[in-house]
Tab-separated table of C-alpha atoms in Angstrom:
chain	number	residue	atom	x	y	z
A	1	UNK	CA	38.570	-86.182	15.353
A	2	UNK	CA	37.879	-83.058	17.114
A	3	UNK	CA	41.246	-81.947	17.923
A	4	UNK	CA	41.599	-82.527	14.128
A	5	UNK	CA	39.139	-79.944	13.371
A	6	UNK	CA	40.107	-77.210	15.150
A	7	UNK	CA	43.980	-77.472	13.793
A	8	UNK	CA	41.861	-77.335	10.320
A	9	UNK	CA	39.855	-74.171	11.288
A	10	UNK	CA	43.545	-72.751	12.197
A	11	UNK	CA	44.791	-73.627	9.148
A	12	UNK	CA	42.515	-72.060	7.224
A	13	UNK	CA	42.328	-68.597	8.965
A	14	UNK	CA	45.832	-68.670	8.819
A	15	UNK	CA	45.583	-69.451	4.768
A	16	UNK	CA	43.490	-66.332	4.539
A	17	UNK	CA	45.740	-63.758	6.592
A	18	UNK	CA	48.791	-65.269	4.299
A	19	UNK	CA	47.130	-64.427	0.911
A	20	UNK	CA	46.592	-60.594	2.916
A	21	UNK	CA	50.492	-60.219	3.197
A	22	UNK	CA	51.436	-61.777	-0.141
A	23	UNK	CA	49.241	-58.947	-1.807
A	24	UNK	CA	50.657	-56.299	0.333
A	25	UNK	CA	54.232	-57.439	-0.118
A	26	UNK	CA	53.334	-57.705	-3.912
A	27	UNK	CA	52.508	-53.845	-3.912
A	28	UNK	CA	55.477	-52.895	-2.449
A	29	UNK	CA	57.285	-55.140	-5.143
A	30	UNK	CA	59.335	-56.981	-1.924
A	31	UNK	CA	60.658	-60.654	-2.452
A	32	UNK	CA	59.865	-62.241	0.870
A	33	UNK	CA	61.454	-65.542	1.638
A	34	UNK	CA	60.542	-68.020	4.372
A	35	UNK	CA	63.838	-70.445	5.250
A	36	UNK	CA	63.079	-73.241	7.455
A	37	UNK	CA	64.812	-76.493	8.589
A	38	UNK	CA	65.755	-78.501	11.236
A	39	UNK	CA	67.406	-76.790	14.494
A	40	UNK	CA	71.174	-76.319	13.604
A	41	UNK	CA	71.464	-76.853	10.087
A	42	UNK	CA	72.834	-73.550	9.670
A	43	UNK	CA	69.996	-70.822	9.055
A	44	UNK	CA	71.306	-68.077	10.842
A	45	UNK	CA	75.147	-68.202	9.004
A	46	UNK	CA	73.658	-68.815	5.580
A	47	UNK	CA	71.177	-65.522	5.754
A	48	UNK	CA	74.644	-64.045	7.579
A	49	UNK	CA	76.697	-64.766	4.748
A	50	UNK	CA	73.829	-63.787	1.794
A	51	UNK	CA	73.628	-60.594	3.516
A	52	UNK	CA	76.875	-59.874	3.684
A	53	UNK	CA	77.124	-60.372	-0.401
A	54	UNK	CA	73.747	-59.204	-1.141
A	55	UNK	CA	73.581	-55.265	1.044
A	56	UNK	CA	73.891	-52.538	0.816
A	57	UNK	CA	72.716	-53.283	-3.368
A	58	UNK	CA	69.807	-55.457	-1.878
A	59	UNK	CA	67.840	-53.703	0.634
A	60	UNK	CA	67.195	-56.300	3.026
A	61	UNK	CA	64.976	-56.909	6.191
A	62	UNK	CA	65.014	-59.667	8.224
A	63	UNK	CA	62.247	-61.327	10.861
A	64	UNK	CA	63.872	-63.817	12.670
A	65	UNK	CA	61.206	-66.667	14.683
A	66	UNK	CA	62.975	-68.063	17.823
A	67	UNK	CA	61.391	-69.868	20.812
A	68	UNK	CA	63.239	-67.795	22.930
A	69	UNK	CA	66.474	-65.796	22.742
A	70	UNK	CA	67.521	-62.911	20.151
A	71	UNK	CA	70.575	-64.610	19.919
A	72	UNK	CA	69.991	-65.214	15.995
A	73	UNK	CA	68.695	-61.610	16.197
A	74	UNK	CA	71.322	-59.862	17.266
A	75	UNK	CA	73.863	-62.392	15.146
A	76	UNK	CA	72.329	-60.974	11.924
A	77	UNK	CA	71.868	-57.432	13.164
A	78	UNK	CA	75.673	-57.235	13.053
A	79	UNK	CA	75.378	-56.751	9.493
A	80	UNK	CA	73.275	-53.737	9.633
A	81	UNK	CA	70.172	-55.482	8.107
A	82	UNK	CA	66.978	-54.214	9.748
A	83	UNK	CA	65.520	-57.402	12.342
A	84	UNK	CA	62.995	-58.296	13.680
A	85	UNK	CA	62.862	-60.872	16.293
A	86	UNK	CA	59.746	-63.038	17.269
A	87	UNK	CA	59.586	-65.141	20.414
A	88	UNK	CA	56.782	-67.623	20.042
A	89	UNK	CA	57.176	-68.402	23.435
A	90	UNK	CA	55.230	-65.341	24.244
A	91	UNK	CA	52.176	-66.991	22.748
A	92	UNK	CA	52.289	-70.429	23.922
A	93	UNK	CA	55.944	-71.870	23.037
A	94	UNK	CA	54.861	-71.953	19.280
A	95	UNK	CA	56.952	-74.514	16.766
A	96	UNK	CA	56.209	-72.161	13.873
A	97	UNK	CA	55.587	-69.167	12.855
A	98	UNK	CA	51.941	-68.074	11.071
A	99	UNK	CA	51.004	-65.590	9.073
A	100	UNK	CA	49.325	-62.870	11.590
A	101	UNK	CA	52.481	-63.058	13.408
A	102	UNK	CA	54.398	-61.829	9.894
A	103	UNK	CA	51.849	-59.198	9.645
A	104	UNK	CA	52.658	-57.775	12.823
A	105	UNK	CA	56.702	-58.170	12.438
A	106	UNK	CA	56.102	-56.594	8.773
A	107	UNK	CA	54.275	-53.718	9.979
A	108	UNK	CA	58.173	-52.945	11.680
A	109	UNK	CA	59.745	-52.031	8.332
A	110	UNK	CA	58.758	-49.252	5.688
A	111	UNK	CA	58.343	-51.777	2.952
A	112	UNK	CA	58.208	-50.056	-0.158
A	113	UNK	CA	62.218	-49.358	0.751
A	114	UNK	CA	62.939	-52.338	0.867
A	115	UNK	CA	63.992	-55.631	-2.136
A	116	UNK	CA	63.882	-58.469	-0.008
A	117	UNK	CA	62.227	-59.842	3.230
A	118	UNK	CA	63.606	-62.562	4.800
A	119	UNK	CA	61.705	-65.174	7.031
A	120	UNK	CA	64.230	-67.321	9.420
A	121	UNK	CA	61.363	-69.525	10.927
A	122	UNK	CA	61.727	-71.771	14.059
A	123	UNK	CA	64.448	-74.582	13.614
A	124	UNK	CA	61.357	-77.327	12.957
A	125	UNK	CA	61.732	-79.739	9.572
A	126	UNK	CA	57.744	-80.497	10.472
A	127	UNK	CA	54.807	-77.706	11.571
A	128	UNK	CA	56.328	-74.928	9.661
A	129	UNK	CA	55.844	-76.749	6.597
A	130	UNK	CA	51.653	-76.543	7.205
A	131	UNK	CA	51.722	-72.610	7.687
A	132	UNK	CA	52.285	-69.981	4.767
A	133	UNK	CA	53.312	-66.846	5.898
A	134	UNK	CA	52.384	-65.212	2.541
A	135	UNK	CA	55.589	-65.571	1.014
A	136	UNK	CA	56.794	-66.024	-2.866
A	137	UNK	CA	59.215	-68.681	-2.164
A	138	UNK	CA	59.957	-71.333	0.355
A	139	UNK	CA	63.837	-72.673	1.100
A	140	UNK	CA	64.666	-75.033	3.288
A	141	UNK	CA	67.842	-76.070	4.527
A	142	UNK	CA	68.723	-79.758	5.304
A	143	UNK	CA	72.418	-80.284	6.055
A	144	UNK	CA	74.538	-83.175	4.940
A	145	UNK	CA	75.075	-84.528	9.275
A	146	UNK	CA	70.878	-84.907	9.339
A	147	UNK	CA	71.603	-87.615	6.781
A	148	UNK	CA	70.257	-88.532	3.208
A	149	UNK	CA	67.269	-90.718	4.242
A	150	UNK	CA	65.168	-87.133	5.068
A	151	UNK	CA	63.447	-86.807	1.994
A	152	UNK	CA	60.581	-89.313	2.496
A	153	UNK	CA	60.773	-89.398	6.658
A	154	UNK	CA	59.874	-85.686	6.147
A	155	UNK	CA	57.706	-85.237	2.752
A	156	UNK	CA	55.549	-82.378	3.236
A	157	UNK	CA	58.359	-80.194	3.959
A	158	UNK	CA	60.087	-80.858	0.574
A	159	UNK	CA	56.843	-80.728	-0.884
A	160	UNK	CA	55.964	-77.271	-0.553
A	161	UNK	CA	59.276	-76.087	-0.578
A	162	UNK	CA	61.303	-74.339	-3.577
A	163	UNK	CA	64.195	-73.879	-3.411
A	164	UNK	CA	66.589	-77.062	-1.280
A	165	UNK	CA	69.875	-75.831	-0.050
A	166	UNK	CA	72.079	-78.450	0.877
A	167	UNK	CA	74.261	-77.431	3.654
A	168	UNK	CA	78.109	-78.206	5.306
A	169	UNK	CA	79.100	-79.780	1.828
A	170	UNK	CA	82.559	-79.480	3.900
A	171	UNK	CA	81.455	-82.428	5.792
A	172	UNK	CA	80.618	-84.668	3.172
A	173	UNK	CA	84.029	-86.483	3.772
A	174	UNK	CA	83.270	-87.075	7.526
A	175	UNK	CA	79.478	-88.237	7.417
A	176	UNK	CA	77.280	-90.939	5.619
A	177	UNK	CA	75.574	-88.739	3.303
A	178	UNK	CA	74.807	-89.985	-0.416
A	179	UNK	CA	74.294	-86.638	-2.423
A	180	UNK	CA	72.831	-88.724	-5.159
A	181	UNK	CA	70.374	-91.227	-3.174
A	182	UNK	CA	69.374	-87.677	-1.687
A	183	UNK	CA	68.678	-85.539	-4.764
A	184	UNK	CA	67.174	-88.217	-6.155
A	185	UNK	CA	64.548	-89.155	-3.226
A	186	UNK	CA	63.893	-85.326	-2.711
A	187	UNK	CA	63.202	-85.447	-6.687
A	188	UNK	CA	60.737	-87.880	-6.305
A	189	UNK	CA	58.868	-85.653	-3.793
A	190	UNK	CA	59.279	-82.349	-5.437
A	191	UNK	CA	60.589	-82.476	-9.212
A	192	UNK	CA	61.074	-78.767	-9.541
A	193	UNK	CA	63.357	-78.402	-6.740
A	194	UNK	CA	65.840	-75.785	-7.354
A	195	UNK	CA	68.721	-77.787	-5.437
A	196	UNK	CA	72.142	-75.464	-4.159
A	197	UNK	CA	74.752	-77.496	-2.952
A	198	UNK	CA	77.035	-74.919	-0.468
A	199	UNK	CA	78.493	-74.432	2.705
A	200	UNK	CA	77.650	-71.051	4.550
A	201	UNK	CA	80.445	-71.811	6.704
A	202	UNK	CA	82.720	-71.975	4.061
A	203	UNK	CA	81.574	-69.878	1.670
A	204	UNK	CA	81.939	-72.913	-1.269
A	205	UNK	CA	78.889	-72.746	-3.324
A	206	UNK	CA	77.429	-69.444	-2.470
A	207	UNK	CA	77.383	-67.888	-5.792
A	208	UNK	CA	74.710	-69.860	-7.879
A	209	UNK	CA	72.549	-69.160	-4.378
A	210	UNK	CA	72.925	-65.281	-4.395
A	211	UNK	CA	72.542	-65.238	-8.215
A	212	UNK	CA	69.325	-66.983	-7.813
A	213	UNK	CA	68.250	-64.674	-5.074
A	214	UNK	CA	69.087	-60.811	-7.420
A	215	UNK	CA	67.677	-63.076	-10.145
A	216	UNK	CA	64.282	-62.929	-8.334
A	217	UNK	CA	64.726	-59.633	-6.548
A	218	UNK	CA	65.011	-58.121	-9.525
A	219	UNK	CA	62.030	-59.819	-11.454
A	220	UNK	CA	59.897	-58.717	-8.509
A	221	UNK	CA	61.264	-55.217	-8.984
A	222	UNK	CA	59.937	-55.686	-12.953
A	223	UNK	CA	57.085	-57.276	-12.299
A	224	UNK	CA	53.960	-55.105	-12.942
B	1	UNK	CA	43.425	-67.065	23.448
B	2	UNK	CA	41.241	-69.643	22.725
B	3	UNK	CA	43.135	-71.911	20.527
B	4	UNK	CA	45.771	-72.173	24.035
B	5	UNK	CA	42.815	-73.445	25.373
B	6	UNK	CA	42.360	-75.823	23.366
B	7	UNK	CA	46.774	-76.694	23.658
B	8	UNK	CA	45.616	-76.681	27.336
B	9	UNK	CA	43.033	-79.028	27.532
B	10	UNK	CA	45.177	-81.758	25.027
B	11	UNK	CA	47.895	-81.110	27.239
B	12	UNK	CA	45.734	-82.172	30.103
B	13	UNK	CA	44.255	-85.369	28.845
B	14	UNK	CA	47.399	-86.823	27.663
B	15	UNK	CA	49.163	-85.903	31.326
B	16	UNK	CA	46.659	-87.943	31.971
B	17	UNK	CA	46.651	-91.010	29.946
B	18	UNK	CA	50.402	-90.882	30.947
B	19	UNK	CA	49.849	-91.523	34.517
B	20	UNK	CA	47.856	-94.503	33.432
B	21	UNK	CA	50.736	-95.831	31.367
B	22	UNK	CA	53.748	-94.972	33.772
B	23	UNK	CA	51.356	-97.382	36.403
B	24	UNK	CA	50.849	-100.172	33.784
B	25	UNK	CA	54.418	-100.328	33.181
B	26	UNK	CA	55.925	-100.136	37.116
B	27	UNK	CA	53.382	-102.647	36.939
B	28	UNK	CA	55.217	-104.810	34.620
B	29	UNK	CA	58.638	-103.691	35.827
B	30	UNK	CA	59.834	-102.580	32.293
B	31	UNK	CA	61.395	-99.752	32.264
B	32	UNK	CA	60.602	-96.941	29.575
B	33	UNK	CA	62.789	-94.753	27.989
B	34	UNK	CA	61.354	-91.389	25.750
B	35	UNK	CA	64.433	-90.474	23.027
B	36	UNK	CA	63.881	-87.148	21.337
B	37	UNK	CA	65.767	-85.287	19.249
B	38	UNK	CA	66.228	-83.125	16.199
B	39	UNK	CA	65.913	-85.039	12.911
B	40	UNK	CA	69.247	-86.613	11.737
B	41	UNK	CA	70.997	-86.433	15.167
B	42	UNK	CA	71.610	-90.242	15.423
B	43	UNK	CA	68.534	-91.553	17.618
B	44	UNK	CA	68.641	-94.699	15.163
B	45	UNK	CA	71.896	-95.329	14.657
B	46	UNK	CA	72.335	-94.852	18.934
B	47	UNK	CA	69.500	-97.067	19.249
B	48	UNK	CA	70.880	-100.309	16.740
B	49	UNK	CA	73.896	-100.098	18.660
B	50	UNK	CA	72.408	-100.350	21.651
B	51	UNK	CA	70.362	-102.807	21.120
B	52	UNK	CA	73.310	-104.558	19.572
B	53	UNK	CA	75.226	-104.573	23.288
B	54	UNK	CA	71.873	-104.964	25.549
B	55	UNK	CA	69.930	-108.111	23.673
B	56	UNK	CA	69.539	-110.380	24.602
B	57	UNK	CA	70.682	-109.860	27.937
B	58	UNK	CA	68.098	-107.133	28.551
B	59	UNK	CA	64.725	-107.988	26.727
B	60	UNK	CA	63.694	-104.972	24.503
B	61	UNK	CA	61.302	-103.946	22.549
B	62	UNK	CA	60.862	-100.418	20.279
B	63	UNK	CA	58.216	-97.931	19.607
B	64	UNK	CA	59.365	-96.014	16.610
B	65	UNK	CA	57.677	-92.593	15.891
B	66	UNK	CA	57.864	-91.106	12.713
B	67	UNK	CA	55.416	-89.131	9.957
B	68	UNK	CA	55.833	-91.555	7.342
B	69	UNK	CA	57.696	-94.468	6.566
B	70	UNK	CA	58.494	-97.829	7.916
B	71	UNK	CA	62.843	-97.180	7.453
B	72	UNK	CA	63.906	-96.764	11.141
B	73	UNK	CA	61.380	-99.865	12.332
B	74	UNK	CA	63.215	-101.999	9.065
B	75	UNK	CA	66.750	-100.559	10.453
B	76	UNK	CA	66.086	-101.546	13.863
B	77	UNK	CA	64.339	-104.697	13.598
B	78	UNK	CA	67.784	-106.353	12.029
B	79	UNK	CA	68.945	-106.201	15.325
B	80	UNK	CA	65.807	-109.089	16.232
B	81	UNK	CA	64.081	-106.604	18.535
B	82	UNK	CA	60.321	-106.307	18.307
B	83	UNK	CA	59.487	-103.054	16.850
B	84	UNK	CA	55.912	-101.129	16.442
B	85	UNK	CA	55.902	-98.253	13.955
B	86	UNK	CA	53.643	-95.639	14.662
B	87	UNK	CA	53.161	-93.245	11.722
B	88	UNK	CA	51.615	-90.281	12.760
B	89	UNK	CA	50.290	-89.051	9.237
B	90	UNK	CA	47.596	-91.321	10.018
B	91	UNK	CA	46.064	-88.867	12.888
B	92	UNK	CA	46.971	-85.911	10.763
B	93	UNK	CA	50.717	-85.635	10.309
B	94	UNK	CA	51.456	-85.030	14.122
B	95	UNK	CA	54.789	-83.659	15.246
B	96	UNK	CA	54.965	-85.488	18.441
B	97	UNK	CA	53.861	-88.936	19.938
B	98	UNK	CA	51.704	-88.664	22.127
B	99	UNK	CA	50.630	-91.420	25.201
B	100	UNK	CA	47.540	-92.514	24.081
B	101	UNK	CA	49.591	-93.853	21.045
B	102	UNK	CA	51.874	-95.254	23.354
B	103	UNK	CA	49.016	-97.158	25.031
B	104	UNK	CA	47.894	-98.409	21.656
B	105	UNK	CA	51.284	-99.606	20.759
B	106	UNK	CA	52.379	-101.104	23.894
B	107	UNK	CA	49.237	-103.355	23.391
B	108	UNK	CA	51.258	-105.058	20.879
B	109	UNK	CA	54.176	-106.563	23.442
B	110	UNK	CA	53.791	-108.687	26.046
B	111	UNK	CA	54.883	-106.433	28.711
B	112	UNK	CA	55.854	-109.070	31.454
B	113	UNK	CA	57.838	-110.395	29.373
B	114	UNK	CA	60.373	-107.159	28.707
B	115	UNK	CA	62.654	-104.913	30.786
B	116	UNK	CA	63.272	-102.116	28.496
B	117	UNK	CA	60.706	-100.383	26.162
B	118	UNK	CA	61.933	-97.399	24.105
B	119	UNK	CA	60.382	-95.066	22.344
B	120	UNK	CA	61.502	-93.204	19.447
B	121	UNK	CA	59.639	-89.954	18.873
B	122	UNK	CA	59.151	-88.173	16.221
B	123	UNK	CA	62.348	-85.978	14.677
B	124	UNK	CA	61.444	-82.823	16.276
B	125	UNK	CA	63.433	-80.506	19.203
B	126	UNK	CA	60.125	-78.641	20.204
B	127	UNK	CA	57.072	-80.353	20.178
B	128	UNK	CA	58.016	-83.838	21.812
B	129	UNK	CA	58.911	-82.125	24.938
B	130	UNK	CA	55.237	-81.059	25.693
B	131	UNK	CA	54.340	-84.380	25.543
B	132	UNK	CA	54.754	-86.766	28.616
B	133	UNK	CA	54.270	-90.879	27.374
B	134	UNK	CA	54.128	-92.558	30.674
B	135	UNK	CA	58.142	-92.761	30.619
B	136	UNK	CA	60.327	-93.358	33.397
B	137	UNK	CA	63.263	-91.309	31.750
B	138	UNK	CA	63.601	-88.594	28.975
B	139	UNK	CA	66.635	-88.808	26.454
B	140	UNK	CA	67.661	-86.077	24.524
B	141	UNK	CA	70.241	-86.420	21.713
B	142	UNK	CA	71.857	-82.994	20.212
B	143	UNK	CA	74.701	-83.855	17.639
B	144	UNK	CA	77.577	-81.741	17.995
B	145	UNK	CA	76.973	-80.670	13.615
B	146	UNK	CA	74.139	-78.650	15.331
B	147	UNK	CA	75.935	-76.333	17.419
B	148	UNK	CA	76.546	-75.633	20.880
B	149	UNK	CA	74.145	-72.633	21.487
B	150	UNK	CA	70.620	-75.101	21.386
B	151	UNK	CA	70.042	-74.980	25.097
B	152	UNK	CA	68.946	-71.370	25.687
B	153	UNK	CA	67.424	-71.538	22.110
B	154	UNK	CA	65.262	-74.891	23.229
B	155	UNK	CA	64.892	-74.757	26.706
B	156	UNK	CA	61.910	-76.883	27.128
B	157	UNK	CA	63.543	-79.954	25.731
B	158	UNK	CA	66.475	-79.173	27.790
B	159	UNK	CA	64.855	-78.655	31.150
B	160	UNK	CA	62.482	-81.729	30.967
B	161	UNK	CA	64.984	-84.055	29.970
B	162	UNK	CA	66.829	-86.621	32.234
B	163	UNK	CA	69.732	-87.486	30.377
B	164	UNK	CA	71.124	-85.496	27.387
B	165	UNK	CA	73.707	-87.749	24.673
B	166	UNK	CA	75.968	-85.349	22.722
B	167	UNK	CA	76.370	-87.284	19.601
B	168	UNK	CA	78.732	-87.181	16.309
B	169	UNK	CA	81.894	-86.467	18.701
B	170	UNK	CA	84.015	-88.008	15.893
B	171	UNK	CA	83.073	-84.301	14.208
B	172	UNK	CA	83.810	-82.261	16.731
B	173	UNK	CA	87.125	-81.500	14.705
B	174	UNK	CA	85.558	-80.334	11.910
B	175	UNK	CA	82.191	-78.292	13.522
B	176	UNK	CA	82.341	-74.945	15.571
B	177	UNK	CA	81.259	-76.918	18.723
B	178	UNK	CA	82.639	-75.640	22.399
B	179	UNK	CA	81.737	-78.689	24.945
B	180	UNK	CA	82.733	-76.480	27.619
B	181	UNK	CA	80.106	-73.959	26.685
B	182	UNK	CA	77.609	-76.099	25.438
B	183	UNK	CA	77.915	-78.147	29.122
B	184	UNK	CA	77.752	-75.116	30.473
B	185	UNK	CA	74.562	-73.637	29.202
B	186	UNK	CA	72.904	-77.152	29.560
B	187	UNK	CA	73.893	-76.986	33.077
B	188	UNK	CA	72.298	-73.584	33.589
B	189	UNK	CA	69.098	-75.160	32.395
B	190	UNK	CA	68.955	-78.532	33.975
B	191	UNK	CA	71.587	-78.572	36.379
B	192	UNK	CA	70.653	-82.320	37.203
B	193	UNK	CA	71.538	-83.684	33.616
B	194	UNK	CA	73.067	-86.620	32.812
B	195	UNK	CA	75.679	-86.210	29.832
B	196	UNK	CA	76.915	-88.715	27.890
B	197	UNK	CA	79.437	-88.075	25.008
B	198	UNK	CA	79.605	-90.535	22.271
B	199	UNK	CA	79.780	-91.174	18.556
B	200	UNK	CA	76.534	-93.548	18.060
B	201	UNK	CA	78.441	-94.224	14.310
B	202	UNK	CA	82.012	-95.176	15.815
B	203	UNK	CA	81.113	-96.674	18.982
B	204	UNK	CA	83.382	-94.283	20.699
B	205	UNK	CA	81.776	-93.360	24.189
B	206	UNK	CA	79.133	-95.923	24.451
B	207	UNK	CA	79.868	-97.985	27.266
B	208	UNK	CA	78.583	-95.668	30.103
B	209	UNK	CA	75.329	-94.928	28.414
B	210	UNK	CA	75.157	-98.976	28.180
B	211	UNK	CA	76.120	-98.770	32.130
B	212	UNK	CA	73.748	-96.327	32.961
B	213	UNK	CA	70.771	-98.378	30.952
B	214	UNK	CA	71.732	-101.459	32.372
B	215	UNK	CA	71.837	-100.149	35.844
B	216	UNK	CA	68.326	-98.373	35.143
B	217	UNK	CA	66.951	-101.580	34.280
B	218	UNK	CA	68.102	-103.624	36.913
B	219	UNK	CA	66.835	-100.965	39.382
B	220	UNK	CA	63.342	-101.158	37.793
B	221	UNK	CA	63.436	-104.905	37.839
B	222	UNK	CA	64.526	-104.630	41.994
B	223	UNK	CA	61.852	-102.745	42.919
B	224	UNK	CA	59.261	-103.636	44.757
């Protein structure tokens, strides 16, 4: 019970340092996304493709969370976009990434020049799921390989996501993947999923994605 | 600094609560296998198929680790193994099993009476590998959908493991996966290894894991 605790205590300090950089992103009118999922479900070539389509229109910054390696860093940086890379390995090997570490990688870009703020967190369908970073919206990737069965082995992550991009729809021919068991258990989880259904490797599917994406960088923009 | 303390001192007790359960089972002579992976690479379908070849030759028996949900127990238990599902959203959604869960599980099987116990952890590519269960080897499954550039990304998992499975070969066709590479940078981590590449879903490749397991077993059973 007392290990229990403490990850509570954590929690909660981190809960508090999230709400600090949602109200500082909020006055510098910057949609910040946090996209998680499991290691190799294609993160780094989906934000590699969206920023292709999205800059130089979209200002974008990224902060990219790795164990170790810049190798996703320096993949994205390719495309001009301002990164920042985070090793969690420097403080203890860390599975996710928390808020106080955002606040430090933020502090790395003038944000009032930038639209959007991109979060790549560490490949991990579990413990990023418990920490908000202070963003406005939460995507998570689950490609058709993992399987359709995810939904309720993993609930808290499509719980408290948003947004559900379904990735390497180019495989569907080649795996045992139900698209319609799957929407529907993830619908039973989360009923306002926004669902994409795309392959960054492709391209197929990208549009309704990067639609949805100017649709909110420009509300944010708007908003008062 | 003082929540890796705290990492520490967990890390500590369960190293050793897995002493005590790597002497009960040389005790017993079964041998123990850990299987981690990312979620979706195939550690269930890998494991019905073995099981399907091994029983009931080799008597087995399966800890299954997972946050919620009873599905891969139900899948593997139509094979006629006995299988204890540990749900780790009972002790706060954990990541990870950890070995005093694997001494409250084992409790359930007569452990005389088996020579192979494996456990199933928990979907996860970071976390497991922290956590030692008292095992005699440490499986790690990467599906070739993933991509080929995990090892330097999750070194930990690499370096600790024994034997590493490359599953979903029957993709490799349709993925960006170099096995030369991917060997490679495995081998840079862990030079000592053991590959295996396979389709878990085709069969393709399975008979020298099978070998290897059988060989392990008889070994344990040998021993004085």
């Amino acid at each position: 019970m007392k290990e229990i605790k403490v990850v509570r205590r954590v929690l909660d300090v981190n809960e508090m340092m999230a709400d600090q950089n949602r109200r500082r992103f909020a006055d510098s009118k910057v949609f910040v996304l946090n996209v998680m999922s499991s290691p190799g479900a294609g993160k780094t070539t989906l934000l590699e493709k969206t920023l292709e389509q999205l800059m130089p229109e979209v200002r974008c910054a990224v902060i990219v969370g790795d164990i170790c390696t810049t190798n996703d860093a320096d993949r994205l940086a390719k495309s001009g976009v301002d990164v920042v890379q985070v090793n969690t390995d420097e403080f203890g090997g860390d599975c996710h990434l928390a808020a106080h570490v955002i606040e430090n990688a933020a502090a790395n870009f003038d944000l009032a020049g930038l639209d959007l703020l991109i979060v790549e967190n560490v490949g991990n369908l579990v413990c990023p799921a418990e920490f908000e970073l202070g963003e406005q919206a939460r995507v998570m990737l689950l490609s058709t390989p993992e399987g359709d069965d995810k939904p309720s082995k993993y609930p808290l992550m499509f719980r408290i996501s948003n947004v559900l991009i379904v990735n390497k729809i180019d495989l569907l021919a080649h795996v045992p993947f139900s698209m319609e068991a799957f929407r529907r258990d993830a619908g039973l989880i989360q009923p306002d999923l926004i669902i994409f259904e795309l392959s960054a490797l492709t391209g197929q599917g990208l549009e309704p994605w990067l639609d949805w994406l100017r649709e909110r960088v420009a509300e944010r923009k708007a908003a008062g």
